[in-house]
PDB file of C-alpha atoms in Angstrom:
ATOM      1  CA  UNK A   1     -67.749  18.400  -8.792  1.00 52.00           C
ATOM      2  CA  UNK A   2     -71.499  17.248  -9.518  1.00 65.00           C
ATOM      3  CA  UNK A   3     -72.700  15.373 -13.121  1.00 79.00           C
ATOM      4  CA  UNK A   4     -75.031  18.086 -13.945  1.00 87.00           C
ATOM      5  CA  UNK A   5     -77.968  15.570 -13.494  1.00 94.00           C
ATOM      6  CA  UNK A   6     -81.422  16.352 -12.376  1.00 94.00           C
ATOM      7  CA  UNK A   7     -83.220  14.038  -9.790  1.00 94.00           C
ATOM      8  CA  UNK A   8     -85.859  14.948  -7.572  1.00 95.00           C
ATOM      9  CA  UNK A   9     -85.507  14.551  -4.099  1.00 95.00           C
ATOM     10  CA  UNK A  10     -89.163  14.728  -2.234  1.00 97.00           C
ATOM     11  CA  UNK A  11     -92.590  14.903  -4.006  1.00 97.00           C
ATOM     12  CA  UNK A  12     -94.434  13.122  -6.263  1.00 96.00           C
ATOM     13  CA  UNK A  13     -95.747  15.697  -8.686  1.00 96.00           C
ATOM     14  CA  UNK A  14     -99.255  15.440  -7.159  1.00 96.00           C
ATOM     15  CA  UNK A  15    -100.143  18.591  -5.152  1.00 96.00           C
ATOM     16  CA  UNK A  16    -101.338  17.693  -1.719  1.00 96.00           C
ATOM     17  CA  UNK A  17    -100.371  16.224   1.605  1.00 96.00           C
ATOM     18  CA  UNK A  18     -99.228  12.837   2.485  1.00 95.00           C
ATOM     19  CA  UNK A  19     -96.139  10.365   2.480  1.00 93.00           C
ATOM     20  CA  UNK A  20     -95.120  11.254   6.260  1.00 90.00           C
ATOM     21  CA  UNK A  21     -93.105   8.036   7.475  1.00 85.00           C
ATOM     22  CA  UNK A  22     -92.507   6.990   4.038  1.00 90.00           C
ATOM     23  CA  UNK A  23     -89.745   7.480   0.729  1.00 93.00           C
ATOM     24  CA  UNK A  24     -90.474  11.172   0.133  1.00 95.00           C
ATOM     25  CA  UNK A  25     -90.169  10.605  -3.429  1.00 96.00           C
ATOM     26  CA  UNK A  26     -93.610   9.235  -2.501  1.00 96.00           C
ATOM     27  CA  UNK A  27     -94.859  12.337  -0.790  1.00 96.00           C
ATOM     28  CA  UNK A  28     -97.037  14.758  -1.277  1.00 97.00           C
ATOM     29  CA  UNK A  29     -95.886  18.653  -1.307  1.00 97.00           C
ATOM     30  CA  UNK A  30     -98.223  21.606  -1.632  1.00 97.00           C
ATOM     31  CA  UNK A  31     -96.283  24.663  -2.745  1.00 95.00           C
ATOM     32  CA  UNK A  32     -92.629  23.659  -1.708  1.00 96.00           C
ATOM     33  CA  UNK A  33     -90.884  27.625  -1.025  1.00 94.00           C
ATOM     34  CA  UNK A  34     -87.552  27.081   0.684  1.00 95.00           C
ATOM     35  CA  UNK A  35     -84.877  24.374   1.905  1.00 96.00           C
ATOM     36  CA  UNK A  36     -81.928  23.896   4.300  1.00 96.00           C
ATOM     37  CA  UNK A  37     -79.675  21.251   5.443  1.00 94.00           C
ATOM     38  CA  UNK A  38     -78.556  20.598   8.956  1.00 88.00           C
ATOM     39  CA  UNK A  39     -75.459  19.470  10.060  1.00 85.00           C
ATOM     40  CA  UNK A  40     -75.786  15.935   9.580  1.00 82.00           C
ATOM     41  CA  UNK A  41     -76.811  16.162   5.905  1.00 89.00           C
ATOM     42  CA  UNK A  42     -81.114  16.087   6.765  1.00 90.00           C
ATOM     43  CA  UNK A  43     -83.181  18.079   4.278  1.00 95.00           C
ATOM     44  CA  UNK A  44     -85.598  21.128   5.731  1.00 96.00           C
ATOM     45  CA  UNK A  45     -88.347  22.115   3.101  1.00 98.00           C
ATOM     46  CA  UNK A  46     -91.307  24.938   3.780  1.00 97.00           C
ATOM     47  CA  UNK A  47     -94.249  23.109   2.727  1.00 97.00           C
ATOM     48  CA  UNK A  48     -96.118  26.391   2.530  1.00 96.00           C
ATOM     49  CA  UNK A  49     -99.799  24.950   1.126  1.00 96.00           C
ATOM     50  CA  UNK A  50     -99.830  22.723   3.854  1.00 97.00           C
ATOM     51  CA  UNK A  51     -98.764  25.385   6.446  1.00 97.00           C
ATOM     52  CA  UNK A  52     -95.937  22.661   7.289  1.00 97.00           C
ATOM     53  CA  UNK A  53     -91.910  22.174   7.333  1.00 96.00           C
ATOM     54  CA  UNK A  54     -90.954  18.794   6.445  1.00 96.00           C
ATOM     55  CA  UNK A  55     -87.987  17.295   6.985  1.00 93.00           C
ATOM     56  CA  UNK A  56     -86.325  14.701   4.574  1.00 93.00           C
ATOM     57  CA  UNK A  57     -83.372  12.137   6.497  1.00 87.00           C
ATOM     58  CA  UNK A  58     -80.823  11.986   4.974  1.00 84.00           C
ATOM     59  CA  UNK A  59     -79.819   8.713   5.665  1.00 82.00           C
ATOM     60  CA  UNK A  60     -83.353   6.671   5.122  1.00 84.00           C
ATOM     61  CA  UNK A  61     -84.454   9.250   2.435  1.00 89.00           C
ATOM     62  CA  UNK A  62     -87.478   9.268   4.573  1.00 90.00           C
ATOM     63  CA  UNK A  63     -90.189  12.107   5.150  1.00 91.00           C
ATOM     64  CA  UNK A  64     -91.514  13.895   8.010  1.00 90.00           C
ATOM     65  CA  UNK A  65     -93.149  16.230   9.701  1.00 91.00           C
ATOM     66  CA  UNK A  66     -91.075  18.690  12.004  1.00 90.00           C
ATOM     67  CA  UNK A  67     -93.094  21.773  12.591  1.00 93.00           C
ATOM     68  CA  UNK A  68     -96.741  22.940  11.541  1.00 94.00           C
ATOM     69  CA  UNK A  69     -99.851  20.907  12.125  1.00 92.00           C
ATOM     70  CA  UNK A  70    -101.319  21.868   8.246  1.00 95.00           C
ATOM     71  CA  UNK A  71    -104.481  24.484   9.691  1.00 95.00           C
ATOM     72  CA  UNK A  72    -103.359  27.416   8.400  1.00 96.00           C
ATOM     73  CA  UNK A  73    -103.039  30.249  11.664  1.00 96.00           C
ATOM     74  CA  UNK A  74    -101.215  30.987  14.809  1.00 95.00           C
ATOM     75  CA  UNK A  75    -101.191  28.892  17.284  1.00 91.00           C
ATOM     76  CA  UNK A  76     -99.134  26.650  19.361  1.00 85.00           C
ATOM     77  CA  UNK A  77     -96.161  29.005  20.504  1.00 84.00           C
ATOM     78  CA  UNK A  78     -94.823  27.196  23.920  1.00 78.00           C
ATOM     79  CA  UNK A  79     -96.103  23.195  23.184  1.00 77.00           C
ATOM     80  CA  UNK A  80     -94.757  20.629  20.359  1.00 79.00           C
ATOM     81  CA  UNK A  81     -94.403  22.136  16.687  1.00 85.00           C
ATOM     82  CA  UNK A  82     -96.224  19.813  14.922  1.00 86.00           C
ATOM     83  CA  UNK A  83     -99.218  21.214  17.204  1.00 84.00           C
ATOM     84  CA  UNK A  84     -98.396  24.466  15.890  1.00 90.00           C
ATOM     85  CA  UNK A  85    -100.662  26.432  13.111  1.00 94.00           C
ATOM     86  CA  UNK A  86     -98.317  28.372  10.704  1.00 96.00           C
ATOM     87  CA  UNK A  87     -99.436  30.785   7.952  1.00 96.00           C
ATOM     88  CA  UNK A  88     -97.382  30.697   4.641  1.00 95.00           C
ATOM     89  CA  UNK A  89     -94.086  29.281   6.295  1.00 97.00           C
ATOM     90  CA  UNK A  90     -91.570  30.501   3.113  1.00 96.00           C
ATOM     91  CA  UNK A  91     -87.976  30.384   4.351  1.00 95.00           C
ATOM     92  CA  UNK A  92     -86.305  27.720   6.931  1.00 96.00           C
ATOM     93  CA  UNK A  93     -82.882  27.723   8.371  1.00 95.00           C
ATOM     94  CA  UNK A  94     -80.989  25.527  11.141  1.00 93.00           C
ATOM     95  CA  UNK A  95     -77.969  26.753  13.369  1.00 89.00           C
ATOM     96  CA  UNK A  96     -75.203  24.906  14.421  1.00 86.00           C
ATOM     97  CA  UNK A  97     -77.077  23.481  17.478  1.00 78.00           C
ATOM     98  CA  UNK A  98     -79.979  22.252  15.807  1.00 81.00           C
ATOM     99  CA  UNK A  99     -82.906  24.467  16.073  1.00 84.00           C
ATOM    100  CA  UNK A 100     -84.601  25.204  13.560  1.00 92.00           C
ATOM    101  CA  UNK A 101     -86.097  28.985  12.034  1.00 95.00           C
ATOM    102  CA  UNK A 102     -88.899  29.579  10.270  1.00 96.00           C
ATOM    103  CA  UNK A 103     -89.973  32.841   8.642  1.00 96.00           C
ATOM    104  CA  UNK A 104     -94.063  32.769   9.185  1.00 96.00           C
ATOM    105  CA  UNK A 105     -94.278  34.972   6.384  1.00 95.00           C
ATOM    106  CA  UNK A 106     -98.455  35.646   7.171  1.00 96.00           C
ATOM    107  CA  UNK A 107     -98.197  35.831  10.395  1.00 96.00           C
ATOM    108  CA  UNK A 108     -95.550  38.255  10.524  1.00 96.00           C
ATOM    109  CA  UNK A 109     -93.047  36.340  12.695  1.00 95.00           C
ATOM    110  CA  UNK A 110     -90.037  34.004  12.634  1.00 94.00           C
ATOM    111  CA  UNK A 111     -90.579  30.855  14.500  1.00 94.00           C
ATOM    112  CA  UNK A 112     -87.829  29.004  16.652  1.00 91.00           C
ATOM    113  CA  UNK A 113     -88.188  25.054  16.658  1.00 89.00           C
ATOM    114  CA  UNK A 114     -85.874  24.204  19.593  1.00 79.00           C
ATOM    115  CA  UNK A 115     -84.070  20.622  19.282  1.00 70.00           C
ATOM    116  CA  UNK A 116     -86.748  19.482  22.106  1.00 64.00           C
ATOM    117  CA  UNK A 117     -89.129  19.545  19.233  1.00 71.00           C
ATOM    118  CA  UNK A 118     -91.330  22.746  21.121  1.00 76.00           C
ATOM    119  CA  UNK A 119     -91.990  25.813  19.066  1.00 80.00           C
ATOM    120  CA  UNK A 120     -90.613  29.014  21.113  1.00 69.00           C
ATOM    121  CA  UNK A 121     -91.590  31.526  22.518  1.00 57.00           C
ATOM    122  CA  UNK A 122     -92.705  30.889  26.247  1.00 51.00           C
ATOM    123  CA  UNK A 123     -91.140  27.284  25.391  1.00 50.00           C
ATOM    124  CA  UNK A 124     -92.721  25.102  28.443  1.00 53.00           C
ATOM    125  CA  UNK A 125     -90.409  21.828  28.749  1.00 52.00           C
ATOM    126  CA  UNK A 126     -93.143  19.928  30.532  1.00 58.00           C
ATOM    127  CA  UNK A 127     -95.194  20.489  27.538  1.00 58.00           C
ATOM    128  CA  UNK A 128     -92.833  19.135  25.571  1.00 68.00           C
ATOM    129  CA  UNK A 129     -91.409  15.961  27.306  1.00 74.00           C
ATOM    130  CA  UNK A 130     -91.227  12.490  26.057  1.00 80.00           C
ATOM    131  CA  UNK A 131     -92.406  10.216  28.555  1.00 85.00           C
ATOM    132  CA  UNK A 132     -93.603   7.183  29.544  1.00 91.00           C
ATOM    133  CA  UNK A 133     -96.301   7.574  32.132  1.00 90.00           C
ATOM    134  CA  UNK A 134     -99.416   5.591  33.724  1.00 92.00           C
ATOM    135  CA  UNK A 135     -97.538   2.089  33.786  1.00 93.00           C
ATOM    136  CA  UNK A 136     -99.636  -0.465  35.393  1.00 93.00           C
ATOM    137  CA  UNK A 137     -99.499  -4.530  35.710  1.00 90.00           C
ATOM    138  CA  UNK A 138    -103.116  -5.724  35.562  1.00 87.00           C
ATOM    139  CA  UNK A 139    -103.069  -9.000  37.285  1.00 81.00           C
ATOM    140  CA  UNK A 140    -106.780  -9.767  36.305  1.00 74.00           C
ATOM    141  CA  UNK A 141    -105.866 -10.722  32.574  1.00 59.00           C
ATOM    142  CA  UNK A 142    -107.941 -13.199  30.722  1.00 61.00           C
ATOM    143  CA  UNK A 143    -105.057 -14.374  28.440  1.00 60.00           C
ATOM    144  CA  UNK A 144    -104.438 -17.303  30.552  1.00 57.00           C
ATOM    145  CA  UNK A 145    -103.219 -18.537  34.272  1.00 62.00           C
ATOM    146  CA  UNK A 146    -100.358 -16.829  35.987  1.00 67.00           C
ATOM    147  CA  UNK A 147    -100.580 -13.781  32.739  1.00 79.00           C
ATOM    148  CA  UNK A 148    -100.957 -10.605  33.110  1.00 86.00           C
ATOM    149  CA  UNK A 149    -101.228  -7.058  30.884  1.00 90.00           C
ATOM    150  CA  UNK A 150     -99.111  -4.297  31.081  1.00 93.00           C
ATOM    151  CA  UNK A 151    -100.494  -1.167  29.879  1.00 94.00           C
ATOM    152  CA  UNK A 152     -98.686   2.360  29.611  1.00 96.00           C
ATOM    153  CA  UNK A 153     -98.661   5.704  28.248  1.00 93.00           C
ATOM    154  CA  UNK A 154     -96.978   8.129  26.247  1.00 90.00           C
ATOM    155  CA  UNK A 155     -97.267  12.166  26.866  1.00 84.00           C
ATOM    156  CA  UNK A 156     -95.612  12.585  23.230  1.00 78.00           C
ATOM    157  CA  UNK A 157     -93.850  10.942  20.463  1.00 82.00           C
ATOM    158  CA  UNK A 158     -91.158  13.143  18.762  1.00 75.00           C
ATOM    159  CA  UNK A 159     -87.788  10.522  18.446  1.00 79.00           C
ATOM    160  CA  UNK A 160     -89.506   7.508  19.548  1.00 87.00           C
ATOM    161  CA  UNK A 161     -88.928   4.459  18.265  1.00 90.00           C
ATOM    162  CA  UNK A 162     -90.490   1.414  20.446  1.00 93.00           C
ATOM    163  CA  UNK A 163     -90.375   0.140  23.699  1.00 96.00           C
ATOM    164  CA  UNK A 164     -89.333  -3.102  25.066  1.00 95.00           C
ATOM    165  CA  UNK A 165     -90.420  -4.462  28.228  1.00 95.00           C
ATOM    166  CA  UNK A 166     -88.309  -5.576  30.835  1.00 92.00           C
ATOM    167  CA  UNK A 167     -87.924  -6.843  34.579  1.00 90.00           C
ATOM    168  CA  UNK A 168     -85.054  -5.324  36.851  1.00 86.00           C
ATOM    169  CA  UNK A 169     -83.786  -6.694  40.176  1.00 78.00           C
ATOM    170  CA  UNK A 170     -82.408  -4.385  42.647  1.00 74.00           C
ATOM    171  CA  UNK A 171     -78.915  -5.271  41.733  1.00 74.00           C
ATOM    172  CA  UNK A 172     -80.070  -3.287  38.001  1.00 76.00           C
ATOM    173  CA  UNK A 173     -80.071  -6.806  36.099  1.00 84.00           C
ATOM    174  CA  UNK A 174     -82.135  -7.130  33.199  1.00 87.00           C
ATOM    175  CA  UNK A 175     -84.059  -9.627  31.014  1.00 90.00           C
ATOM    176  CA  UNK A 176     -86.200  -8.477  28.255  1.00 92.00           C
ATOM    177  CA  UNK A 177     -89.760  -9.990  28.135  1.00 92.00           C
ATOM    178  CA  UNK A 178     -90.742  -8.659  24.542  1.00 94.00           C
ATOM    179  CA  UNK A 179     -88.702 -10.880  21.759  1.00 94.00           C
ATOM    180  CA  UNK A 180     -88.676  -8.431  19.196  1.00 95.00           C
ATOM    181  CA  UNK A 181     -89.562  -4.262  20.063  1.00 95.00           C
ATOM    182  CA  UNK A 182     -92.859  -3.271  20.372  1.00 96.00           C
ATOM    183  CA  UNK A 183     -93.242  -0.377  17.448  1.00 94.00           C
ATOM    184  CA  UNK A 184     -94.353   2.872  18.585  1.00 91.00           C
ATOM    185  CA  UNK A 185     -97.452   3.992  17.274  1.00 88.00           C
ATOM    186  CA  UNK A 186     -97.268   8.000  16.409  1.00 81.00           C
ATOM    187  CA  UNK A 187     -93.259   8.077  16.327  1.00 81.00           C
ATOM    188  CA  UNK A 188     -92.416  11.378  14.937  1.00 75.00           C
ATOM    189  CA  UNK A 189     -96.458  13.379  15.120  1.00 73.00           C
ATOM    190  CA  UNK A 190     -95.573  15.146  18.851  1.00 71.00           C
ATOM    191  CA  UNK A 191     -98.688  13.044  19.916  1.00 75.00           C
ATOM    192  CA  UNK A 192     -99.287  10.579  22.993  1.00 83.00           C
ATOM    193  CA  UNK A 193    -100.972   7.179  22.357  1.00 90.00           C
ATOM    194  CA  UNK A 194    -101.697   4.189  24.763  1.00 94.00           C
ATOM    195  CA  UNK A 195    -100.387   0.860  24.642  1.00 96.00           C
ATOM    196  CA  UNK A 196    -100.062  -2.595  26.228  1.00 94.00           C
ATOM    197  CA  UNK A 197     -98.359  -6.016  26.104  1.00 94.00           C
ATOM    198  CA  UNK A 198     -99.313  -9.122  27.494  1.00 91.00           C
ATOM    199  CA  UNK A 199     -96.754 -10.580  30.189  1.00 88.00           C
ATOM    200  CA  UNK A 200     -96.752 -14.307  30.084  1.00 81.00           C
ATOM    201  CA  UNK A 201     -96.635 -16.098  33.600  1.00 73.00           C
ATOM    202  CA  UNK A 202     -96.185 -12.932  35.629  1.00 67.00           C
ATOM    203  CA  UNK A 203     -94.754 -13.232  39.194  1.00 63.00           C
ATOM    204  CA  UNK A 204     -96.626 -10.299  41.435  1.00 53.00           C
ATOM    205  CA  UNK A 205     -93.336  -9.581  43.227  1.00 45.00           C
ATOM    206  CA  UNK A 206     -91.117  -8.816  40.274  1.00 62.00           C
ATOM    207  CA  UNK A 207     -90.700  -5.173  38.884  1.00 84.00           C
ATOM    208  CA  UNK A 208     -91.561  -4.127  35.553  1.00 91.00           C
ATOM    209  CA  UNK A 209     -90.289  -1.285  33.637  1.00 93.00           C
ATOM    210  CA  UNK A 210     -90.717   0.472  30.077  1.00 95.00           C
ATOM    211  CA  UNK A 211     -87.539   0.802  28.045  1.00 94.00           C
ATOM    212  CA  UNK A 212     -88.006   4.011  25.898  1.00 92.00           C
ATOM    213  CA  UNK A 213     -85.914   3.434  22.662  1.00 92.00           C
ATOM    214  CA  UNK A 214     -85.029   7.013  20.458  1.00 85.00           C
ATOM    215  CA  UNK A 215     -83.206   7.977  18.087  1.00 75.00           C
ATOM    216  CA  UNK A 216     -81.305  10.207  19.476  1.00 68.00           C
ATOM    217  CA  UNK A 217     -80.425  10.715  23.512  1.00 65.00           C
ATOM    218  CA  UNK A 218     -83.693  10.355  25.587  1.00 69.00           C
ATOM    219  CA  UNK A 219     -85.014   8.918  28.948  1.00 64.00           C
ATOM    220  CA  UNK A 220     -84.826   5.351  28.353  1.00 83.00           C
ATOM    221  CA  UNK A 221     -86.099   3.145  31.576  1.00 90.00           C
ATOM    222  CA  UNK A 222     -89.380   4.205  33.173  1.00 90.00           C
ATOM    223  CA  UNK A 223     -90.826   2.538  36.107  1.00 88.00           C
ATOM    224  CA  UNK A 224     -91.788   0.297  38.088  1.00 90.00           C
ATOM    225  CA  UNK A 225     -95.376  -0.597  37.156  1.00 91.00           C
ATOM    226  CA  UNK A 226     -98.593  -0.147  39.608  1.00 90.00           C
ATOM    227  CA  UNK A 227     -99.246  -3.747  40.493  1.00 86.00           C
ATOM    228  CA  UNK A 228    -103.913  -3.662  39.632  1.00 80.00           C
ATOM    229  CA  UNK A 229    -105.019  -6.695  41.682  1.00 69.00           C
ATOM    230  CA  UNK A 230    -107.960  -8.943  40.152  1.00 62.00           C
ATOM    231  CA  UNK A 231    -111.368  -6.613  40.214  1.00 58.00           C
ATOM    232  CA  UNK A 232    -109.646  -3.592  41.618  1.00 52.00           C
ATOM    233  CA  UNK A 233    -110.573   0.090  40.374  1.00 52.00           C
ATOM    234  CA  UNK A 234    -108.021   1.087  38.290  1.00 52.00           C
ATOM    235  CA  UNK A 235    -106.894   5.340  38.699  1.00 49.00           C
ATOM    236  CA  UNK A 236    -104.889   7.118  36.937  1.00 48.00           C
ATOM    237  CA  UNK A 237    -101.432   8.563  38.271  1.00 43.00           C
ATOM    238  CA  UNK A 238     -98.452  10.889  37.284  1.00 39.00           C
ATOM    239  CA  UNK A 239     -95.413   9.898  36.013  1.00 40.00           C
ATOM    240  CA  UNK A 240     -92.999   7.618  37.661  1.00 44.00           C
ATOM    241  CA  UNK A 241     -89.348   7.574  38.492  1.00 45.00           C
ATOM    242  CA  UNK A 242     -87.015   7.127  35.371  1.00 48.00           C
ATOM    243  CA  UNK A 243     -83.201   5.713  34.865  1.00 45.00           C
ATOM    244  CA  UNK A 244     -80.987   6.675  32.361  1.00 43.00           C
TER     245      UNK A 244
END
């Protein structure tokens, strides 16, 4: 049975929008209209005046954004939620699989959030995969003899939560070259960024792969990186083979 005490949970008191990735008694809230719990205990709130759902872990007390991306409108149906334009989101509910509804009150429909983190209908998976793509090995770097820079991609960041990088032999050994994990950079936003690390004394003939880490089940071992020789063009290319 409860105490009968009063705490707040997420907002500040200040109308507005911020806090994402922080305490979300720290955040922000314009117009809070409806919550919902999951099945692991994570808190959904309609953030109506900012045309977003937020979503409060339960474990880290942490806030984020899960769906809307705060222009008020229609938009988005198919690609990543947080890409999505909502009007007046009021009520929010999750079924026992994980995806998430949302009554678009303005707009005149319910939305689906499916657990991929893409906004239905006409859900395109492509559009909504988590990958690392575009790795490369730039032999040509000026951080010293024998170094070299290993740059990648990212086509969206939904449970990301760094990388590390490492070499694999054919046998599927591995030895981490990063000491401590390279932080992602957008995390939960649904966006892609670019990144690189600098590979001390770099042999040419070794393989180098991108460990994905999430935070839940993902593709985790993307690679091996396009070896760019000293003063070569460098191109772009599509994404390469993954391991589990």
């Amino acid at each position: 049975m409860g105490t009968g005490v009063i705490s707040t949970v997420a907002g500040n008191g200040a109308r507005g929008f911020s806090g994402d990735g922080g305490p979300a008694t720290g955040a922000s809230l314009n117009g809070p209209l409806g919550v919902s719990f999951d099945s692991g205990g994570d808190l959904y709130i309609t953030d109506g005046g900012n045309a977003r759902v937020r979503e409060v872990n339960q474990l880290t007390g942490s806030i984020s954004t899960v769906a809307g991306n705060g222009t008020i409108g229609y938009s988005g149906d198919g690609g990543p939620a947080t890409a999505a334009s909502l009007n007046a989101p009021w009520g929010v509910a999750v079924d026992p699989t994980g995806n998430l509804y949302i009554t678009d009150i303005f707009n005149d429909r319910v939305r689906r959030v499916a657990r991929s983190g893409c906004i239905d209908p006409g859900q395109t998976p492509e559009a909504c995969d988590q990958k690392v793509i575009d790795i490369e090995v730039d032999l040509s770097s000026p951080q010293g003899r024998g170094s070299a820079v290993l740059r990648w991609s990212t086509t969206r960041e939904m449970s990301l939560t760094g990388f590390n990088v490492l070499i694999l032999d054919r046998a599927g050994h591995r030895t981490q070259l990063n000491p401590i994990t390279i932080p992602c950079m957008s995390c939960s936003t649904g966006l892609g960024r670019d990144y690189s690390y600098v590979v001390p004394k770099h042999k040419g003939g070794r393989h180098l792969f991108v460990e994905m880490l999430c935070a839940d089940d993902c593709p985790s071992v993307w690679g091996p990186a396009r070896v760019i020789l000293p003063n070569a063009p460098r191109e772009k290319h599509s994404s390469l083979s993954r391991s589990r």
